[in-house]
């Protein structure tokens, strides 16, 4: 095993239609925080609820938790506002990729803002490739562009096998949000 004294920053992508992309990223954050590592989390999309992980994340030492989107873009009536919010989130994210503030950076739901054309894929690719050499990065969201998967070290595709949503069961606190 390589010594952790010579860390190599890895790029991980959690994608696919199944549940577990964001929560797996948070699980990794929990793991890193346990070693005293510094974690920066940016959520590009804000859902309907103030999630449990956000409540805890905003008051956890060594963890910076920013939720920068306004709402789900597919419910939004104001695409200009969403574009502006996405660009602001990306501007913070790209600074985090360069500076020495974090050991792990999570860009949650970034695939949506790329696929909507709010943040150019080329910019994301070059910022990731030019990032600090020892920085770990996790990207989450459905439909990760192939170009991102190509430069990643770990790509995991969550596959939806069953979900109670299908039977009309509403989102459950502590599990879904
Ligand atoms: P989680 O946050 O639970 O890890 P996720 O990040 O994989 O889920 P998203 O696509 O970000 O999933 O969707 C966000 C919300 O939709 C969460 O409340 C999640 O539990 C729920 N969800 C995820 N996958 C499915 C699915 N296949 N069917 C129904 N709901 C889902
Ligand atoms: Mg998610």
PDB file of C-alpha atoms and ligand atoms in Angstrom:
ATOM      1  CA  UNK A   1       0.000   0.000   0.000  1.00  0.00           C
ATOM      2  CA  UNK A   2       1.249   3.471  -0.829  1.00  0.00           C
ATOM      3  CA  UNK A   3       2.069   5.593   2.131  1.00  0.00           C
ATOM      4  CA  UNK A   4      -0.579   8.184   2.935  1.00  0.00           C
ATOM      5  CA  UNK A   5       2.361  10.574   3.389  1.00  0.00           C
ATOM      6  CA  UNK A   6       2.455  10.819  -0.409  1.00  0.00           C
ATOM      7  CA  UNK A   7      -1.219  11.262  -1.190  1.00  0.00           C
ATOM      8  CA  UNK A   8      -2.413  11.114  -4.746  1.00  0.00           C
ATOM      9  CA  UNK A   9      -5.617  13.046  -5.247  1.00  0.00           C
ATOM     10  CA  UNK A  10      -8.326  10.861  -6.739  1.00  0.00           C
ATOM     11  CA  UNK A  11     -11.330  11.868  -8.801  1.00  0.00           C
ATOM     12  CA  UNK A  12     -14.451   9.855  -7.985  1.00  0.00           C
ATOM     13  CA  UNK A  13     -17.817  10.001  -9.739  1.00  0.00           C
ATOM     14  CA  UNK A  14     -21.073   8.660  -8.292  1.00  0.00           C
ATOM     15  CA  UNK A  15     -23.624   8.534 -11.086  1.00  0.00           C
ATOM     16  CA  UNK A  16     -26.571   6.451 -12.337  1.00  0.00           C
ATOM     17  CA  UNK A  17     -30.330   6.424 -11.675  1.00  0.00           C
ATOM     18  CA  UNK A  18     -30.241   4.504  -8.399  1.00  0.00           C
ATOM     19  CA  UNK A  19     -30.294   5.951  -4.897  1.00  0.00           C
ATOM     20  CA  UNK A  20     -27.018   6.444  -3.077  1.00  0.00           C
ATOM     21  CA  UNK A  21     -24.937   8.962  -5.032  1.00  0.00           C
ATOM     22  CA  UNK A  22     -25.037  11.839  -2.560  1.00  0.00           C
ATOM     23  CA  UNK A  23     -25.155   9.670   0.558  1.00  0.00           C
ATOM     24  CA  UNK A  24     -22.093   7.685  -0.581  1.00  0.00           C
ATOM     25  CA  UNK A  25     -20.206  10.965  -1.042  1.00  0.00           C
ATOM     26  CA  UNK A  26     -21.229  12.024   2.472  1.00  0.00           C
ATOM     27  CA  UNK A  27     -20.122   8.646   3.808  1.00  0.00           C
ATOM     28  CA  UNK A  28     -16.688   9.293   2.309  1.00  0.00           C
ATOM     29  CA  UNK A  29     -16.675  12.778   3.869  1.00  0.00           C
ATOM     30  CA  UNK A  30     -17.404  11.177   7.252  1.00  0.00           C
ATOM     31  CA  UNK A  31     -14.484   8.791   6.700  1.00  0.00           C
ATOM     32  CA  UNK A  32     -12.102  11.620   5.786  1.00  0.00           C
ATOM     33  CA  UNK A  33     -13.250  13.817   8.688  1.00  0.00           C
ATOM     34  CA  UNK A  34     -12.496  10.940  11.052  1.00  0.00           C
ATOM     35  CA  UNK A  35      -8.847  11.222  10.002  1.00  0.00           C
ATOM     36  CA  UNK A  36      -8.863  14.946  10.687  1.00  0.00           C
ATOM     37  CA  UNK A  37      -9.013  15.791   6.992  1.00  0.00           C
ATOM     38  CA  UNK A  38     -10.700  18.994   5.806  1.00  0.00           C
ATOM     39  CA  UNK A  39     -13.756  18.610   3.614  1.00  0.00           C
ATOM     40  CA  UNK A  40     -15.517  21.152   1.413  1.00  0.00           C
ATOM     41  CA  UNK A  41     -19.010  20.347   0.123  1.00  0.00           C
ATOM     42  CA  UNK A  42     -20.859  22.395  -2.470  1.00  0.00           C
ATOM     43  CA  UNK A  43     -24.417  21.444  -3.365  1.00  0.00           C
ATOM     44  CA  UNK A  44     -25.311  22.781  -6.788  1.00  0.00           C
ATOM     45  CA  UNK A  45     -29.004  22.051  -6.359  1.00  0.00           C
ATOM     46  CA  UNK A  46     -31.188  22.707  -3.376  1.00  0.00           C
ATOM     47  CA  UNK A  47     -34.083  20.317  -2.993  1.00  0.00           C
ATOM     48  CA  UNK A  48     -37.462  20.830  -1.364  1.00  0.00           C
ATOM     49  CA  UNK A  49     -36.313  20.030   2.154  1.00  0.00           C
ATOM     50  CA  UNK A  50     -33.552  21.155   4.484  1.00  0.00           C
ATOM     51  CA  UNK A  51     -31.879  17.774   4.626  1.00  0.00           C
ATOM     52  CA  UNK A  52     -30.535  16.123   7.771  1.00  0.00           C
ATOM     53  CA  UNK A  53     -27.042  16.014   6.297  1.00  0.00           C
ATOM     54  CA  UNK A  54     -27.133  19.744   5.619  1.00  0.00           C
ATOM     55  CA  UNK A  55     -28.278  20.495   9.196  1.00  0.00           C
ATOM     56  CA  UNK A  56     -25.382  18.453  10.581  1.00  0.00           C
ATOM     57  CA  UNK A  57     -22.922  19.501   7.874  1.00  0.00           C
ATOM     58  CA  UNK A  58     -23.342  23.203   8.579  1.00  0.00           C
ATOM     59  CA  UNK A  59     -22.167  22.727  12.162  1.00  0.00           C
ATOM     60  CA  UNK A  60     -19.474  20.068  11.785  1.00  0.00           C
ATOM     61  CA  UNK A  61     -15.847  21.114  12.449  1.00  0.00           C
ATOM     62  CA  UNK A  62     -13.424  20.755   9.506  1.00  0.00           C
ATOM     63  CA  UNK A  63     -16.388  20.656   7.131  1.00  0.00           C
ATOM     64  CA  UNK A  64     -17.571  23.599   5.010  1.00  0.00           C
ATOM     65  CA  UNK A  65     -21.072  22.995   3.680  1.00  0.00           C
ATOM     66  CA  UNK A  66     -22.476  25.329   1.023  1.00  0.00           C
ATOM     67  CA  UNK A  67     -25.845  24.897  -0.649  1.00  0.00           C
ATOM     68  CA  UNK A  68     -25.831  27.240  -3.602  1.00  0.00           C
ATOM     69  CA  UNK A  69     -28.672  26.324  -5.888  1.00  0.00           C
ATOM     70  CA  UNK A  70     -32.127  27.836  -5.545  1.00  0.00           C
ATOM     71  CA  UNK A  71     -34.401  24.924  -6.336  1.00  0.00           C
ATOM     72  CA  UNK A  72     -34.708  21.989  -8.662  1.00  0.00           C
ATOM     73  CA  UNK A  73     -34.144  23.403 -12.107  1.00  0.00           C
ATOM     74  CA  UNK A  74     -36.911  21.267 -13.570  1.00  0.00           C
ATOM     75  CA  UNK A  75     -39.376  23.015 -11.238  1.00  0.00           C
ATOM     76  CA  UNK A  76     -37.877  26.405 -11.798  1.00  0.00           C
ATOM     77  CA  UNK A  77     -39.600  29.244 -13.566  1.00  0.00           C
ATOM     78  CA  UNK A  78     -36.473  31.356 -13.630  1.00  0.00           C
ATOM     79  CA  UNK A  79     -33.642  29.791 -15.602  1.00  0.00           C
ATOM     80  CA  UNK A  80     -31.562  32.994 -15.511  1.00  0.00           C
ATOM     81  CA  UNK A  81     -31.549  32.922 -11.725  1.00  0.00           C
ATOM     82  CA  UNK A  82     -30.559  29.234 -11.774  1.00  0.00           C
ATOM     83  CA  UNK A  83     -27.759  29.919 -14.237  1.00  0.00           C
ATOM     84  CA  UNK A  84     -26.420  32.720 -12.041  1.00  0.00           C
ATOM     85  CA  UNK A  85     -26.565  30.530  -8.917  1.00  0.00           C
ATOM     86  CA  UNK A  86     -24.813  27.672 -10.731  1.00  0.00           C
ATOM     87  CA  UNK A  87     -22.069  29.988 -12.023  1.00  0.00           C
ATOM     88  CA  UNK A  88     -21.511  31.382  -8.506  1.00  0.00           C
ATOM     89  CA  UNK A  89     -21.270  27.867  -7.077  1.00  0.00           C
ATOM     90  CA  UNK A  90     -18.825  26.864  -9.802  1.00  0.00           C
ATOM     91  CA  UNK A  91     -16.691  29.931  -9.154  1.00  0.00           C
ATOM     92  CA  UNK A  92     -16.316  28.876  -5.496  1.00  0.00           C
ATOM     93  CA  UNK A  93     -15.723  25.251  -6.486  1.00  0.00           C
ATOM     94  CA  UNK A  94     -12.992  26.080  -8.982  1.00  0.00           C
ATOM     95  CA  UNK A  95     -11.187  28.180  -6.344  1.00  0.00           C
ATOM     96  CA  UNK A  96     -11.345  25.236  -3.917  1.00  0.00           C
ATOM     97  CA  UNK A  97      -9.727  23.005  -6.546  1.00  0.00           C
ATOM     98  CA  UNK A  98      -6.639  25.230  -6.585  1.00  0.00           C
ATOM     99  CA  UNK A  99      -6.185  26.518  -3.045  1.00  0.00           C
ATOM    100  CA  UNK A 100      -5.019  24.548  -0.023  1.00  0.00           C
ATOM    101  CA  UNK A 101      -8.215  24.761   2.045  1.00  0.00           C
ATOM    102  CA  UNK A 102      -9.498  21.185   1.766  1.00  0.00           C
ATOM    103  CA  UNK A 103      -8.288  17.604   1.405  1.00  0.00           C
ATOM    104  CA  UNK A 104     -11.561  16.416  -0.109  1.00  0.00           C
ATOM    105  CA  UNK A 105     -13.971  18.498  -2.191  1.00  0.00           C
ATOM    106  CA  UNK A 106     -17.460  17.228  -3.041  1.00  0.00           C
ATOM    107  CA  UNK A 107     -19.377  18.796  -5.919  1.00  0.00           C
ATOM    108  CA  UNK A 108     -22.861  17.430  -5.341  1.00  0.00           C
ATOM    109  CA  UNK A 109     -25.276  17.301  -8.302  1.00  0.00           C
ATOM    110  CA  UNK A 110     -22.773  19.095 -10.532  1.00  0.00           C
ATOM    111  CA  UNK A 111     -23.741  16.910 -13.500  1.00  0.00           C
ATOM    112  CA  UNK A 112     -27.131  18.664 -13.677  1.00  0.00           C
ATOM    113  CA  UNK A 113     -25.703  22.154 -14.041  1.00  0.00           C
ATOM    114  CA  UNK A 114     -23.269  20.885 -16.679  1.00  0.00           C
ATOM    115  CA  UNK A 115     -25.988  19.028 -18.583  1.00  0.00           C
ATOM    116  CA  UNK A 116     -28.250  22.107 -18.456  1.00  0.00           C
ATOM    117  CA  UNK A 117     -25.416  24.126 -19.995  1.00  0.00           C
ATOM    118  CA  UNK A 118     -25.122  26.446 -16.977  1.00  0.00           C
ATOM    119  CA  UNK A 119     -21.470  25.516 -16.386  1.00  0.00           C
ATOM    120  CA  UNK A 120     -19.355  24.624 -19.463  1.00  0.00           C
ATOM    121  CA  UNK A 121     -18.028  21.059 -19.447  1.00  0.00           C
ATOM    122  CA  UNK A 122     -14.673  22.216 -20.861  1.00  0.00           C
ATOM    123  CA  UNK A 123     -14.150  24.520 -17.888  1.00  0.00           C
ATOM    124  CA  UNK A 124     -14.920  21.734 -15.424  1.00  0.00           C
ATOM    125  CA  UNK A 125     -12.576  19.321 -17.221  1.00  0.00           C
ATOM    126  CA  UNK A 126      -9.660  21.738 -17.248  1.00  0.00           C
ATOM    127  CA  UNK A 127     -10.183  22.827 -13.632  1.00  0.00           C
ATOM    128  CA  UNK A 128     -10.249  19.197 -12.483  1.00  0.00           C
ATOM    129  CA  UNK A 129      -7.138  18.330 -14.462  1.00  0.00           C
ATOM    130  CA  UNK A 130      -5.277  21.387 -13.162  1.00  0.00           C
ATOM    131  CA  UNK A 131      -6.308  20.857  -9.540  1.00  0.00           C
ATOM    132  CA  UNK A 132      -3.887  20.541  -6.612  1.00  0.00           C
ATOM    133  CA  UNK A 133      -2.146  17.178  -7.026  1.00  0.00           C
ATOM    134  CA  UNK A 134      -3.119  15.806  -3.601  1.00  0.00           C
ATOM    135  CA  UNK A 135      -6.761  16.913  -3.633  1.00  0.00           C
ATOM    136  CA  UNK A 136      -9.490  14.253  -3.690  1.00  0.00           C
ATOM    137  CA  UNK A 137     -12.696  15.221  -5.507  1.00  0.00           C
ATOM    138  CA  UNK A 138     -16.099  13.535  -5.654  1.00  0.00           C
ATOM    139  CA  UNK A 139     -18.687  14.490  -8.273  1.00  0.00           C
ATOM    140  CA  UNK A 140     -22.269  13.303  -8.015  1.00  0.00           C
ATOM    141  CA  UNK A 141     -25.369  13.364 -10.191  1.00  0.00           C
ATOM    142  CA  UNK A 142     -27.173  11.395 -12.862  1.00  0.00           C
ATOM    143  CA  UNK A 143     -25.925  11.195 -16.440  1.00  0.00           C
ATOM    144  CA  UNK A 144     -22.280  12.045 -15.827  1.00  0.00           C
ATOM    145  CA  UNK A 145     -20.796  13.162 -19.178  1.00  0.00           C
ATOM    146  CA  UNK A 146     -18.480  10.536 -20.706  1.00  0.00           C
ATOM    147  CA  UNK A 147     -15.666  13.105 -20.833  1.00  0.00           C
ATOM    148  CA  UNK A 148     -15.756  13.363 -17.038  1.00  0.00           C
ATOM    149  CA  UNK A 149     -15.782   9.595 -16.558  1.00  0.00           C
ATOM    150  CA  UNK A 150     -12.791   9.398 -18.887  1.00  0.00           C
ATOM    151  CA  UNK A 151     -10.597  11.491 -16.574  1.00  0.00           C
ATOM    152  CA  UNK A 152     -11.913   9.965 -13.302  1.00  0.00           C
ATOM    153  CA  UNK A 153     -10.108   7.353 -11.204  1.00  0.00           C
ATOM    154  CA  UNK A 154     -13.272   5.785  -9.775  1.00  0.00           C
ATOM    155  CA  UNK A 155     -16.664   5.750 -11.484  1.00  0.00           C
ATOM    156  CA  UNK A 156     -19.609   4.098  -9.750  1.00  0.00           C
ATOM    157  CA  UNK A 157     -22.972   3.766 -11.441  1.00  0.00           C
ATOM    158  CA  UNK A 158     -25.820   3.307  -8.960  1.00  0.00           C
ATOM    159  CA  UNK A 159     -28.441   1.038 -10.465  1.00  0.00           C
ATOM    160  CA  UNK A 160     -32.082   1.409  -9.399  1.00  0.00           C
ATOM    161  CA  UNK A 161     -33.507  -2.049  -8.726  1.00  0.00           C
ATOM    162  CA  UNK A 162     -36.437  -1.111  -6.463  1.00  0.00           C
ATOM    163  CA  UNK A 163     -37.638   2.095  -4.838  1.00  0.00           C
ATOM    164  CA  UNK A 164     -40.885   2.537  -2.834  1.00  0.00           C
ATOM    165  CA  UNK A 165     -41.483   5.812  -4.704  1.00  0.00           C
ATOM    166  CA  UNK A 166     -42.724   3.555  -7.499  1.00  0.00           C
ATOM    167  CA  UNK A 167     -45.579   2.382  -5.219  1.00  0.00           C
ATOM    168  CA  UNK A 168     -46.494   5.931  -4.225  1.00  0.00           C
ATOM    169  CA  UNK A 169     -44.626   5.893  -0.883  1.00  0.00           C
ATOM    170  CA  UNK A 170     -43.550   9.452  -0.077  1.00  0.00           C
ATOM    171  CA  UNK A 171     -39.967  10.438   0.791  1.00  0.00           C
ATOM    172  CA  UNK A 172     -39.107   9.366   4.343  1.00  0.00           C
ATOM    173  CA  UNK A 173     -37.223  11.645   6.741  1.00  0.00           C
ATOM    174  CA  UNK A 174     -33.799  10.294   7.627  1.00  0.00           C
ATOM    175  CA  UNK A 175     -33.687   8.103   4.510  1.00  0.00           C
ATOM    176  CA  UNK A 176     -34.568  10.409   1.618  1.00  0.00           C
ATOM    177  CA  UNK A 177     -33.758  13.798   3.148  1.00  0.00           C
TER     178      UNK A 177
HETATM  179  P1  LIG B   1     -29.293   9.944  -1.960  1.00  0.00           P
HETATM  180  O1  LIG B   1     -29.246  11.426  -1.626  1.00  0.00           O
HETATM  181  O2  LIG B   1     -30.358   9.254  -1.178  1.00  0.00           O
HETATM  182  O3  LIG B   1     -27.952   9.295  -1.919  1.00  0.00           O
HETATM  183  P2  LIG B   1     -29.061  10.249  -4.809  1.00  0.00           P
HETATM  184  O4  LIG B   1     -28.103  11.333  -4.569  1.00  0.00           O
HETATM  185  O5  LIG B   1     -28.557   8.998  -5.459  1.00  0.00           O
HETATM  186  O6  LIG B   1     -29.809   9.842  -3.469  1.00  0.00           O
HETATM  187  P3  LIG B   1     -30.634  12.084  -6.442  1.00  0.00           P
HETATM  188  O7  LIG B   1     -30.792  11.788  -7.898  1.00  0.00           O
HETATM  189  O8  LIG B   1     -29.745  13.171  -6.019  1.00  0.00           O
HETATM  190  O9  LIG B   1     -30.286  10.717  -5.691  1.00  0.00           O
HETATM  191  O10 LIG B   1     -32.112  12.305  -5.896  1.00  0.00           O
HETATM  192  C1  LIG B   1     -32.391  12.989  -4.720  1.00  0.00           C
HETATM  193  C2  LIG B   1     -33.610  12.417  -4.017  1.00  0.00           C
HETATM  194  O11 LIG B   1     -34.307  11.423  -4.761  1.00  0.00           O
HETATM  195  C3  LIG B   1     -33.237  11.730  -2.704  1.00  0.00           C
HETATM  196  O12 LIG B   1     -34.260  12.002  -1.785  1.00  0.00           O
HETATM  197  C4  LIG B   1     -33.200  10.279  -3.073  1.00  0.00           C
HETATM  198  O13 LIG B   1     -33.411   9.450  -1.957  1.00  0.00           O
HETATM  199  C5  LIG B   1     -34.284  10.170  -4.097  1.00  0.00           C
HETATM  200  N1  LIG B   1     -34.006   9.103  -5.074  1.00  0.00           N
HETATM  201  C6  LIG B   1     -32.806   8.721  -5.531  1.00  0.00           C
HETATM  202  N2  LIG B   1     -32.900   7.710  -6.434  1.00  0.00           N
HETATM  203  C7  LIG B   1     -34.221   7.473  -6.572  1.00  0.00           C
HETATM  204  C8  LIG B   1     -34.997   6.541  -7.367  1.00  0.00           C
HETATM  205  N3  LIG B   1     -34.404   5.658  -8.183  1.00  0.00           N
HETATM  206  N4  LIG B   1     -36.357   6.599  -7.252  1.00  0.00           N
HETATM  207  C9  LIG B   1     -36.941   7.490  -6.420  1.00  0.00           C
HETATM  208  N5  LIG B   1     -36.277   8.373  -5.639  1.00  0.00           N
HETATM  209  C10 LIG B   1     -34.938   8.373  -5.711  1.00  0.00           C
HETATM  210 MG1  LIG B   2     -27.989  13.302  -5.000  1.00  0.00          MG
END
